[in-house]
Short mmCIF file of C-alpha atoms and ligand atoms in Angstrom, two decimals:
data_model
loop_
_atom_site.label_atom_id
_atom_site.label_comp_id
_atom_site.label_asym_id
_atom_site.label_seq_id
_atom_site.Cartn_x
_atom_site.Cartn_y
_atom_site.Cartn_z
CA MET A 1 -13.71 36.47 -0.10
CA ILE A 2 -10.10 35.34 0.16
CA ASN A 3 -9.25 31.69 0.22
CA VAL A 4 -5.77 31.90 1.79
CA ASN A 5 -4.83 28.46 0.50
CA ASN A 6 -5.01 29.81 -3.03
CA PHE A 7 -2.04 32.09 -2.49
CA VAL A 8 1.71 31.80 -2.16
CA SER A 9 2.61 32.75 1.43
CA GLN A 10 4.11 36.10 2.40
CA GLU A 11 7.16 34.25 3.83
CA GLU A 12 7.85 32.67 0.45
CA LEU A 13 7.46 36.01 -1.34
CA LEU A 14 9.79 37.68 1.20
CA LEU A 15 12.39 34.98 0.64
CA GLN A 16 12.27 35.70 -3.09
CA GLU A 17 12.68 39.43 -2.32
CA LYS A 18 15.95 38.54 -0.56
CA TYR A 19 17.19 36.69 -3.64
CA LYS A 20 16.14 39.67 -5.72
CA SER A 21 18.24 42.14 -3.74
CA GLN A 22 21.23 39.78 -3.77
CA ILE A 23 21.02 39.45 -7.55
CA ARG A 24 20.60 43.20 -7.96
CA ARG A 25 23.82 43.75 -5.99
CA GLN A 26 25.62 41.01 -7.87
CA ILE A 27 24.81 42.18 -11.41
CA ASP A 28 24.66 45.90 -10.70
CA GLY A 29 26.56 48.00 -13.26
CA LYS A 30 27.30 45.03 -15.52
CA GLY A 31 24.66 46.00 -18.09
CA LEU A 32 23.31 42.45 -18.38
CA CYS A 33 20.32 41.73 -20.56
CA ALA A 34 17.68 39.01 -20.71
CA PHE A 35 15.78 37.36 -23.54
CA VAL A 36 12.46 35.53 -23.09
CA TYR A 37 11.06 33.34 -25.89
CA THR A 38 7.33 32.66 -25.53
CA LEU A 39 5.46 29.78 -27.15
CA GLY A 40 1.80 28.91 -26.85
CA CYS A 41 -1.34 30.60 -25.67
CA GLN A 42 -2.28 33.96 -24.16
CA GLN A 43 -1.78 32.53 -20.68
CA ASN A 44 1.88 32.00 -21.55
CA GLU A 45 2.09 35.51 -23.01
CA ALA A 46 0.70 36.82 -19.74
CA ASP A 47 3.15 34.70 -17.71
CA SER A 48 6.04 36.02 -19.81
CA GLU A 49 4.97 39.58 -19.05
CA ARG A 50 5.27 38.74 -15.35
CA ILE A 51 8.63 37.08 -15.93
CA ARG A 52 9.93 40.15 -17.76
CA GLY A 53 8.64 42.31 -14.92
CA VAL A 54 10.66 40.27 -12.42
CA LEU A 55 13.74 40.29 -14.68
CA ARG A 56 13.60 44.06 -14.95
CA GLU A 57 13.33 44.30 -11.16
CA LEU A 58 16.45 42.16 -10.89
CA GLY A 59 18.34 44.71 -12.98
CA TYR A 60 18.31 43.01 -16.37
CA ARG A 61 17.60 45.00 -19.50
CA ILE A 62 15.06 43.14 -21.66
CA THR A 63 16.30 42.44 -25.18
CA GLU A 64 14.65 41.09 -28.32
CA ILE A 65 18.04 40.00 -29.67
CA GLU A 66 18.90 36.58 -28.31
CA GLU A 67 22.57 36.76 -29.39
CA GLU A 68 23.26 39.57 -26.93
CA ALA A 69 21.47 38.02 -23.94
CA ASP A 70 23.17 37.05 -20.67
CA PHE A 71 20.05 35.26 -19.50
CA LEU A 72 17.84 33.23 -21.87
CA LEU A 73 14.51 31.69 -20.93
CA VAL A 74 12.11 29.62 -23.06
CA ASN A 75 8.51 29.69 -21.86
CA THR A 76 7.18 26.47 -23.39
CA CYS A 77 3.81 25.03 -24.43
CA ALA A 78 2.69 21.39 -24.37
CA ILE A 79 -0.76 21.51 -25.95
CA ARG A 80 0.33 19.75 -29.15
CA GLU A 81 3.44 17.84 -30.18
CA HIS A 82 4.40 20.54 -32.64
CA ALA A 83 4.71 23.10 -29.82
CA GLU A 84 7.02 20.80 -27.87
CA LYS A 85 9.20 20.15 -30.92
CA ARG A 86 9.57 23.87 -31.45
CA ALA A 87 10.53 24.42 -27.82
CA LEU A 88 13.17 21.69 -27.98
CA SER A 89 14.62 23.13 -31.17
CA ILE A 90 14.87 26.60 -29.61
CA ILE A 91 16.51 25.19 -26.49
CA GLY A 92 18.89 23.32 -28.81
CA ARG A 93 19.81 26.53 -30.58
CA PHE A 94 20.84 28.14 -27.27
CA LYS A 95 23.66 25.60 -26.83
CA HIS A 96 26.26 27.56 -28.71
CA TYR A 97 25.67 30.72 -26.64
CA LYS A 98 26.72 28.85 -23.53
CA ALA A 99 29.66 27.30 -25.39
CA LYS A 100 30.87 30.79 -26.27
CA ASN A 101 30.25 32.22 -22.81
CA PRO A 102 29.89 29.83 -19.83
CA ASP A 103 28.56 32.66 -17.63
CA ILE A 104 25.35 32.81 -19.62
CA VAL A 105 22.34 31.48 -17.68
CA ILE A 106 19.72 29.38 -19.53
CA GLY A 107 16.32 28.43 -18.13
CA VAL A 108 13.20 26.68 -19.39
CA CYS A 109 9.72 27.07 -17.95
CA GLY A 110 6.05 26.64 -18.87
CA CYS A 111 3.74 23.74 -19.60
CA MET A 112 6.25 21.43 -21.28
CA THR A 113 8.62 21.49 -18.31
CA ALA A 114 5.82 20.67 -15.87
CA GLN A 115 5.82 17.13 -17.28
CA GLN A 116 8.23 14.71 -15.66
CA HIS A 117 9.37 13.03 -18.87
CA ARG A 118 10.18 16.37 -20.51
CA SER A 119 11.89 17.77 -17.43
CA GLU A 120 14.11 14.69 -17.32
CA GLN A 121 14.77 14.89 -21.03
CA ILE A 122 15.97 18.48 -20.68
CA LYS A 123 18.08 17.60 -17.64
CA HIS A 124 19.80 14.68 -19.36
CA SER A 125 20.01 15.80 -22.99
CA TYR A 126 20.54 19.55 -22.67
CA HIS A 127 23.43 19.83 -20.21
CA TYR A 128 23.82 23.54 -20.67
CA VAL A 129 20.33 24.30 -19.30
CA ASP A 130 20.74 25.60 -15.74
CA PHE A 131 17.18 25.16 -14.56
CA ALA A 132 13.65 24.23 -15.56
CA PHE A 133 10.46 24.75 -13.61
CA GLY A 134 6.70 24.22 -13.98
CA THR A 135 4.10 26.94 -14.48
CA SER A 136 3.22 27.51 -10.84
CA LEU A 137 6.80 28.16 -9.69
CA MET A 138 7.28 31.38 -11.61
CA HIS A 139 7.55 33.42 -8.40
CA ARG A 140 10.71 31.44 -7.56
CA LEU A 141 12.56 32.70 -10.64
CA PRO A 142 14.89 34.95 -8.52
CA GLU A 143 15.95 31.91 -6.49
CA PHE A 144 16.67 29.84 -9.62
CA ILE A 145 18.66 32.66 -11.25
CA TYR A 146 20.62 33.36 -8.05
CA ASN A 147 21.52 29.69 -7.81
CA ALA A 148 22.66 29.56 -11.44
CA LEU A 149 24.67 32.80 -11.23
CA ASN A 150 26.49 31.35 -8.24
CA LYS A 151 27.17 28.04 -9.97
CA GLY A 152 24.84 26.05 -7.72
CA LYS A 153 23.52 22.61 -8.74
CA ARG A 154 21.26 22.51 -11.79
CA ARG A 155 17.61 22.63 -10.69
CA PHE A 156 14.72 20.78 -12.36
CA MET A 157 11.42 21.36 -10.60
CA LEU A 158 8.03 20.15 -11.75
CA ASP A 159 4.97 21.95 -10.38
CA SER A 160 4.22 22.25 -6.70
CA GLU A 161 1.81 19.63 -5.32
CA ARG A 162 -0.81 22.28 -4.78
CA PRO A 163 -0.11 25.18 -7.14
CA GLN A 164 -0.88 28.61 -5.73
CA ILE A 165 -1.24 32.14 -7.05
CA ALA A 166 1.56 34.64 -6.48
CA GLU A 167 -0.01 38.10 -6.23
CA GLY A 168 1.96 41.31 -6.54
CA LEU A 169 4.59 40.27 -9.11
CA GLU A 170 5.70 43.10 -11.36
CA ILE A 171 4.29 43.00 -14.91
CA GLU A 172 6.19 44.31 -17.91
CA ARG A 173 3.34 44.66 -20.42
CA GLU A 174 4.15 44.37 -24.11
CA SER A 175 1.49 46.84 -25.13
CA ASN A 176 0.35 50.15 -23.68
CA TYR A 177 -3.24 49.79 -24.94
CA LYS A 178 -3.99 46.02 -24.86
CA ALA A 179 -3.66 43.92 -21.72
CA TRP A 180 -4.16 40.41 -20.43
CA VAL A 181 -5.58 40.09 -16.95
CA SER A 182 -5.44 36.58 -15.56
CA ILE A 183 -8.50 35.99 -13.40
CA MET A 184 -7.84 32.35 -12.63
CA TYR A 185 -5.28 29.66 -13.22
CA GLY A 186 -5.46 25.92 -13.86
CA CYS A 187 -8.28 23.69 -15.05
CA ASN A 188 -10.54 21.09 -13.46
CA ASN A 189 -12.18 19.75 -16.58
CA PHE A 190 -9.93 16.95 -17.75
CA CYS A 191 -11.11 16.93 -21.35
CA THR A 192 -9.60 13.61 -22.37
CA TYR A 193 -7.31 15.08 -25.07
CA CYS A 194 -5.93 17.92 -23.00
CA ILE A 195 -2.65 18.15 -21.11
CA VAL A 196 -3.52 21.45 -19.41
CA PRO A 197 -4.96 20.09 -16.14
CA TYR A 198 -1.77 18.04 -15.67
CA VAL A 199 0.61 20.93 -16.29
CA ARG A 200 -1.31 23.83 -14.79
CA GLY A 201 -2.97 22.14 -11.82
CA ARG A 202 -6.47 22.62 -10.43
CA GLU A 203 -8.53 25.77 -10.82
CA ARG A 204 -7.70 28.62 -8.51
CA SER A 205 -9.29 32.04 -8.79
CA ARG A 206 -7.76 35.37 -8.04
CA ASN A 207 -9.48 37.49 -5.48
CA MET A 208 -12.06 39.78 -7.11
CA LYS A 209 -10.57 42.88 -5.45
CA ASP A 210 -7.12 42.22 -6.94
CA ILE A 211 -8.63 41.79 -10.42
CA LEU A 212 -10.74 44.93 -10.15
CA ASP A 213 -7.75 46.95 -8.90
CA GLU A 214 -5.75 45.76 -11.90
CA VAL A 215 -8.54 46.58 -14.38
CA ARG A 216 -9.07 49.99 -12.75
CA ASP A 217 -5.38 50.74 -12.99
CA LEU A 218 -5.25 49.71 -16.67
CA ALA A 219 -8.35 51.78 -17.48
CA SER A 220 -6.89 54.84 -15.77
CA ARG A 221 -3.71 54.42 -17.82
CA GLY A 222 -5.72 54.47 -21.06
CA TYR A 223 -5.80 50.78 -21.94
CA HIS A 224 -8.49 50.12 -24.56
CA ASP A 225 -8.63 46.35 -24.76
CA ILE A 226 -8.62 44.07 -21.73
CA THR A 227 -8.85 40.28 -21.97
CA LEU A 228 -9.85 38.36 -18.85
CA LEU A 229 -7.82 35.17 -19.02
CA GLY A 230 -8.32 31.69 -17.65
CA GLN A 231 -8.61 28.14 -19.02
CA ASN A 232 -12.30 28.28 -18.23
CA VAL A 233 -13.29 31.77 -17.10
CA ASN A 234 -16.93 30.67 -16.72
CA SER A 235 -16.06 28.77 -13.57
CA TYR A 236 -14.37 31.78 -11.99
CA GLY A 237 -14.92 32.10 -8.25
CA LYS A 238 -16.13 28.58 -7.48
CA ASP A 239 -13.15 28.10 -5.16
CA LEU A 240 -13.48 31.47 -3.41
CA GLU A 241 -15.43 32.17 -0.26
CA GLY A 242 -18.83 33.67 -1.09
CA LYS A 243 -18.48 32.10 -4.55
CA PRO A 244 -18.52 35.23 -6.69
CA THR A 245 -19.28 34.35 -10.32
CA ILE A 246 -17.92 35.57 -13.64
CA ALA A 247 -21.21 37.50 -13.98
CA ASP A 248 -20.51 39.28 -10.66
CA LEU A 249 -17.02 40.13 -11.83
CA LEU A 250 -18.27 41.44 -15.19
CA ASN A 251 -20.94 43.54 -13.46
CA GLU A 252 -18.29 45.14 -11.23
CA ILE A 253 -16.04 45.80 -14.23
CA SER A 254 -18.98 47.44 -15.97
CA LYS A 255 -18.94 50.14 -13.26
CA ILE A 256 -15.31 51.09 -13.96
CA ASP A 257 -14.84 54.28 -16.00
CA GLY A 258 -12.79 54.26 -19.17
CA ASP A 259 -12.96 53.62 -22.90
CA PHE A 260 -12.06 49.95 -22.96
CA MET A 261 -13.47 46.66 -24.26
CA ILE A 262 -13.60 43.44 -22.28
CA HIS A 263 -12.90 40.04 -23.84
CA LEU A 264 -13.14 36.62 -22.22
CA MET A 265 -10.65 33.90 -23.04
CA THR A 266 -11.67 31.05 -22.77
CA SER A 267 -15.23 30.00 -21.97
CA HIS A 268 -16.31 26.40 -21.56
CA PRO A 269 -19.84 25.79 -22.94
CA LYS A 270 -20.77 23.57 -20.00
CA ASP A 271 -20.47 26.57 -17.64
CA ALA A 272 -21.79 29.30 -19.97
CA SER A 273 -24.61 30.63 -17.80
CA SER A 274 -27.41 33.00 -18.81
CA GLU A 275 -26.19 35.37 -16.06
CA MET A 276 -22.76 35.51 -17.69
CA ILE A 277 -24.27 36.19 -21.14
CA GLU A 278 -26.53 38.88 -19.65
CA ALA A 279 -23.61 40.50 -17.77
CA LEU A 280 -21.60 40.56 -20.98
CA SER A 281 -24.33 41.92 -23.21
CA THR A 282 -25.33 44.68 -20.80
CA ASN A 283 -21.74 45.55 -19.93
CA SER A 284 -20.65 49.12 -20.51
CA HIS A 285 -17.40 47.67 -21.90
CA ARG A 286 -18.95 44.92 -23.96
CA THR A 287 -17.40 43.71 -27.18
CA ASN A 288 -19.05 42.10 -30.16
CA HIS A 289 -17.02 38.93 -29.98
CA PHE A 290 -17.35 35.63 -28.19
CA HIS A 291 -15.09 32.60 -28.39
CA LEU A 292 -16.87 29.34 -27.53
CA PRO A 293 -14.85 26.17 -28.15
CA LEU A 294 -17.02 23.47 -29.70
CA GLN A 295 -14.29 20.82 -30.31
CA SER A 296 -16.59 18.43 -32.21
CA GLY A 297 -20.05 18.37 -33.78
CA SER A 298 -20.72 14.79 -32.72
CA ASP A 299 -22.41 14.09 -29.39
CA GLU A 300 -20.61 10.77 -29.17
CA ILE A 301 -17.20 12.32 -29.64
CA LEU A 302 -18.05 15.11 -27.19
CA LYS A 303 -18.82 12.40 -24.65
CA LYS A 304 -15.50 10.68 -25.30
CA MET A 305 -13.83 14.05 -24.94
CA ASN A 306 -15.52 14.45 -21.53
CA ARG A 307 -16.94 17.83 -22.50
CA HIS A 308 -20.22 17.63 -20.52
CA TYR A 309 -22.47 19.28 -23.12
CA ASP A 310 -24.18 18.09 -26.26
CA ILE A 311 -24.82 19.82 -29.56
CA ASP A 312 -28.33 20.92 -28.59
CA ARG A 313 -26.97 22.68 -25.51
CA TYR A 314 -24.18 24.27 -27.54
CA LEU A 315 -26.63 25.58 -30.12
CA SER A 316 -28.88 26.99 -27.43
CA ILE A 317 -25.95 29.04 -26.05
CA VAL A 318 -25.26 30.33 -29.58
CA ASP A 319 -28.93 31.32 -29.90
CA GLU A 320 -28.82 33.08 -26.55
CA LEU A 321 -25.66 35.01 -27.49
CA ARG A 322 -27.18 36.05 -30.80
CA ALA A 323 -30.52 36.97 -29.24
CA LYS A 324 -28.72 39.42 -26.93
CA ASN A 325 -26.47 40.79 -29.65
CA LYS A 326 -27.37 40.09 -33.26
CA ASP A 327 -24.03 41.45 -34.54
CA ILE A 328 -21.87 39.28 -32.33
CA THR A 329 -18.97 37.53 -34.07
CA LEU A 330 -18.48 33.95 -32.97
CA THR A 331 -15.27 31.97 -33.07
CA THR A 332 -14.53 28.43 -31.97
CA ASP A 333 -11.93 25.66 -31.58
CA ILE A 334 -12.33 22.34 -33.40
CA ILE A 335 -10.26 19.18 -33.06
CA VAL A 336 -10.27 16.85 -36.04
CA GLY A 337 -9.25 13.22 -35.86
CA PHE A 338 -10.01 12.53 -32.21
CA PRO A 339 -9.69 8.74 -31.57
CA GLY A 340 -12.72 6.90 -32.92
CA GLU A 341 -13.95 9.85 -35.01
CA SER A 342 -15.82 8.22 -37.92
CA GLU A 343 -16.64 9.85 -41.25
CA ALA A 344 -20.18 10.29 -39.92
CA ASP A 345 -18.86 12.04 -36.76
CA PHE A 346 -16.74 14.34 -38.87
CA GLU A 347 -19.71 15.12 -41.13
CA LYS A 348 -21.63 16.20 -38.03
CA THR A 349 -18.87 18.71 -37.27
CA VAL A 350 -19.12 20.02 -40.83
CA GLU A 351 -22.89 20.28 -40.42
CA ILE A 352 -22.59 22.38 -37.25
CA ILE A 353 -19.97 24.61 -38.82
CA LYS A 354 -22.39 25.27 -41.69
CA LYS A 355 -25.30 25.77 -39.33
CA VAL A 356 -23.64 28.16 -36.86
CA ARG A 357 -21.59 30.00 -39.48
CA PHE A 358 -18.70 31.01 -37.22
CA ASP A 359 -16.69 34.07 -38.21
CA SER A 360 -13.58 31.99 -37.84
CA ILE A 361 -12.51 28.67 -36.39
CA PHE A 362 -9.23 27.53 -34.94
CA SER A 363 -8.98 23.96 -36.12
CA PHE A 364 -6.42 21.54 -34.78
CA ILE A 365 -5.35 18.09 -35.79
CA PHE A 366 -5.65 15.81 -32.76
CA SER A 367 -2.22 15.38 -31.18
CA PRO A 368 -1.97 12.53 -28.65
CA ARG A 369 -0.55 13.85 -25.37
CA LYS A 370 1.25 11.39 -23.13
CA GLY A 371 -0.52 11.11 -19.78
CA THR A 372 -3.99 11.99 -21.10
CA PRO A 373 -6.76 9.36 -21.55
CA ALA A 374 -7.04 10.01 -25.31
CA TYR A 375 -3.39 9.03 -25.75
CA GLU A 376 -4.31 5.50 -24.68
CA MET A 377 -7.60 5.26 -26.61
CA GLU A 378 -8.09 2.70 -29.34
CA ASN A 379 -8.97 3.65 -32.92
CA GLN A 380 -6.40 6.40 -33.31
CA ILE A 381 -7.07 8.02 -36.69
CA PRO A 382 -4.33 7.68 -39.35
CA GLU A 383 -2.44 10.90 -40.10
CA GLU A 384 -3.60 11.10 -43.74
CA ILE A 385 -7.25 10.91 -42.76
CA LYS A 386 -6.74 13.57 -40.10
CA HIS A 387 -5.08 15.83 -42.68
CA THR A 388 -7.80 15.25 -45.30
CA ARG A 389 -10.51 16.12 -42.78
CA TYR A 390 -8.59 19.15 -41.58
CA ASP A 391 -8.19 20.45 -45.15
CA ARG A 392 -11.87 19.87 -45.90
CA LEU A 393 -12.94 21.73 -42.75
CA CYS A 394 -10.66 24.67 -43.54
CA GLN A 395 -12.00 24.88 -47.08
CA ILE A 396 -15.62 24.93 -45.92
CA GLN A 397 -14.88 27.46 -43.19
CA ASN A 398 -12.93 29.70 -45.58
CA GLU A 399 -15.97 29.96 -47.82
CA ILE A 400 -18.23 30.81 -44.89
CA ALA A 401 -15.79 33.39 -43.51
CA ASN A 402 -15.48 35.01 -46.91
CA GLU A 403 -19.26 35.21 -47.30
CA ILE A 404 -19.65 36.76 -43.84
CA ASN A 405 -16.82 39.23 -44.43
CA GLN A 406 -18.36 40.42 -47.71
CA THR A 407 -21.41 41.64 -45.75
CA TYR A 408 -19.14 44.24 -44.09
CA VAL A 409 -18.29 45.98 -47.37
CA GLY A 410 -19.70 49.50 -47.34
CA LYS A 411 -20.10 49.59 -43.53
CA GLU A 412 -18.46 52.11 -41.24
CA ILE A 413 -16.97 50.57 -38.10
CA ARG A 414 -14.89 51.49 -35.10
CA VAL A 415 -11.51 49.76 -34.89
CA LEU A 416 -8.61 49.72 -32.46
CA VAL A 417 -5.37 50.30 -34.38
CA ASP A 418 -2.66 47.70 -33.80
CA GLY A 419 0.20 49.26 -35.76
CA LYS A 420 1.87 49.28 -39.13
CA SER A 421 1.42 46.32 -41.38
CA LYS A 422 4.69 44.43 -41.76
CA ASN A 423 4.81 44.35 -45.53
CA ASN A 424 3.26 47.57 -46.62
CA GLU A 425 4.21 51.21 -45.98
CA ASN A 426 1.30 53.38 -44.86
CA VAL A 427 -0.91 50.35 -44.30
CA TYR A 428 -2.09 49.77 -40.74
CA THR A 429 -3.64 46.75 -39.07
CA SER A 430 -6.53 47.03 -36.65
CA ARG A 431 -9.31 45.01 -35.00
CA THR A 432 -13.03 45.64 -34.92
CA GLU A 433 -15.01 45.26 -31.69
CA GLY A 434 -15.92 41.87 -33.15
CA ASN A 435 -12.19 41.05 -33.28
CA LYS A 436 -12.02 41.05 -37.08
CA ILE A 437 -8.81 42.21 -38.71
CA VAL A 438 -9.06 45.40 -40.76
CA HIS A 439 -6.19 46.71 -42.89
CA PHE A 440 -6.40 50.32 -43.96
CA GLU A 441 -4.22 52.97 -45.54
CA CYS A 442 -3.43 56.10 -43.60
CA GLU A 443 -0.73 58.75 -43.51
CA ASN A 444 -0.85 59.17 -39.74
CA ASP A 445 -0.07 56.63 -37.06
CA TYR A 446 -3.07 56.00 -34.79
CA THR A 447 -1.61 52.91 -33.08
CA GLY A 448 -3.36 52.23 -29.78
CA ASN A 449 -6.35 54.46 -30.62
CA PHE A 450 -9.91 53.86 -31.75
CA ILE A 451 -10.74 55.28 -35.17
CA ASN A 452 -13.60 54.80 -37.65
CA VAL A 453 -13.01 53.10 -40.98
CA LYS A 454 -15.16 52.44 -43.99
CA ILE A 455 -14.85 48.90 -45.33
CA THR A 456 -14.19 48.86 -49.06
CA ARG A 457 -13.24 45.23 -49.68
CA ALA A 458 -13.06 41.89 -47.86
CA ASP A 459 -11.62 38.40 -48.20
CA THR A 460 -11.59 35.23 -46.10
CA PHE A 461 -9.09 36.46 -43.55
CA ALA A 462 -9.53 40.22 -43.32
CA LEU A 463 -11.45 43.36 -44.13
CA TYR A 464 -9.88 46.30 -45.96
CA GLY A 465 -10.92 49.90 -45.67
CA GLU A 466 -10.10 53.53 -45.37
CA LYS A 467 -10.03 55.88 -42.43
CA ILE A 468 -13.03 58.19 -42.27
N1 5AD B 501 -4.65 17.96 -29.85
C1 5AD B 501 -5.15 18.93 -30.67
N2 5AD B 501 -5.72 20.05 -30.22
C2 5AD B 501 -5.79 20.22 -28.88
N3 5AD B 501 -6.31 21.22 -28.14
C3 5AD B 501 -6.14 20.92 -26.84
N4 5AD B 501 -5.51 19.74 -26.73
C4 5AD B 501 -5.29 19.27 -27.98
C5 5AD B 501 -4.70 18.11 -28.50
N5 5AD B 501 -4.21 17.15 -27.72
C6 5AD B 501 -6.98 22.39 -28.73
C7 5AD B 501 -8.42 22.51 -28.23
C8 5AD B 501 -8.34 23.70 -27.31
C9 5AD B 501 -7.26 24.52 -27.97
C10 5AD B 501 -6.66 25.54 -27.10
O1 5AD B 501 -6.30 23.56 -28.34
O2 5AD B 501 -9.24 22.80 -29.35
O3 5AD B 501 -9.56 24.40 -27.23
FE1 SF4 B 502 -8.00 21.66 -21.75
FE2 SF4 B 502 -10.56 21.24 -21.55
FE3 SF4 B 502 -9.27 22.58 -19.63
FE4 SF4 B 502 -9.64 23.69 -22.03
S1 SF4 B 502 -11.22 23.12 -20.59
S2 SF4 B 502 -7.77 23.67 -20.83
S3 SF4 B 502 -9.52 21.98 -23.38
S4 SF4 B 502 -8.99 20.44 -20.14
#
């Protein structure tokens, strides 16, 4: 089932091992530490866990305090302009560290740096940055660091022509009970607003055996929450020999022992098959949550977005999910102000939101991304209109979410405890199997464990309860 072209070659990985041992020798005993700043989605979080794994192997101590770091890396996002602005401002802030200590190494990676215009901007306007590289070159981090430590030329690499998967990189996981497992990388869909296919390359799936080994290992180490990650996990396996599907993968995961839940992030409605829904709903590790990005409630806008489904199809998937699991919580992504979106188009989105009654929506104001078709489209929507529509959508959704959350009051539910609430002593934050946030008071710390709580109160954004 292995498509060898999907993978970085053994020779390349061995070469990186050589750089690793050279760096280890070079920095041994110096007590150097590394700081990684992560912006963006779960895929970036997962990439940063790999990066930290490699950094630890090199001999760096990982620090959360940027002022003390000898190596600083920003893992950037490009999905909206705001994310890029934040990345540039963080990179800007690193300038004075290098001014104080020229031996400090500074790198930038992730989606923003995979774009030529941004890579050049960093090269020319941020002279203290030693290297930048695109998302698929992560396995070459040892080479880039070695080069910088030895005062080689600054390196600015976009993505490789044909991005490949590097298996076997160390992972330094942030949590000991929640884990991301990437099952595929890249995207083939070219939704007209989205930069992802340009910065993360075409879809490539990991071998099913490698994924199952990883899940088995996590389960045996007591992980309780595992999210299978990919830009469109529903098209998993299409590029592998034998074409295993996401349903096949879920069915195999179902056979693995352990007390853990499986989430999918993210599913594209055009590829949401009945087999996948069946494999999820019958899974021994099933959750009560499904995220299904809608993007717009107007068929015409969906067409312009190149989404390959219409509202009828979307609603039929919702019906199917609810028929299999009546308690399922549904969440979605919505873009407001896509070019050409009329008042009538926007009203259709509102209508669908009211009809489906999502538990929550992630709504985004359309942000034109250079290099995507929507950037060039006529009838760009003025900022004020975008903001008015965004506010209206949030208001409507907030009411719906509040109404749904009230129905939980009085119920007893199992939650996975996430840790102490930031603002309140003895208050803990947790998630239900439907991925709803529950705050509860407790004298003991059950972080990382399942417990049962009784819901006593609810609002738009969370449920509140007490431990039973
Ligand atoms: N502008 C606004 N939102 C976007 N998204 C993707 N690209 C853009 C863009 N250019 C949103 C989509 C996607 C989510 C991850 O980000 O809703 O599902
Ligand atoms: Fe972007 Fe569409 Fe791919 Fe999602 S499916 S990453 S929105 S191109």
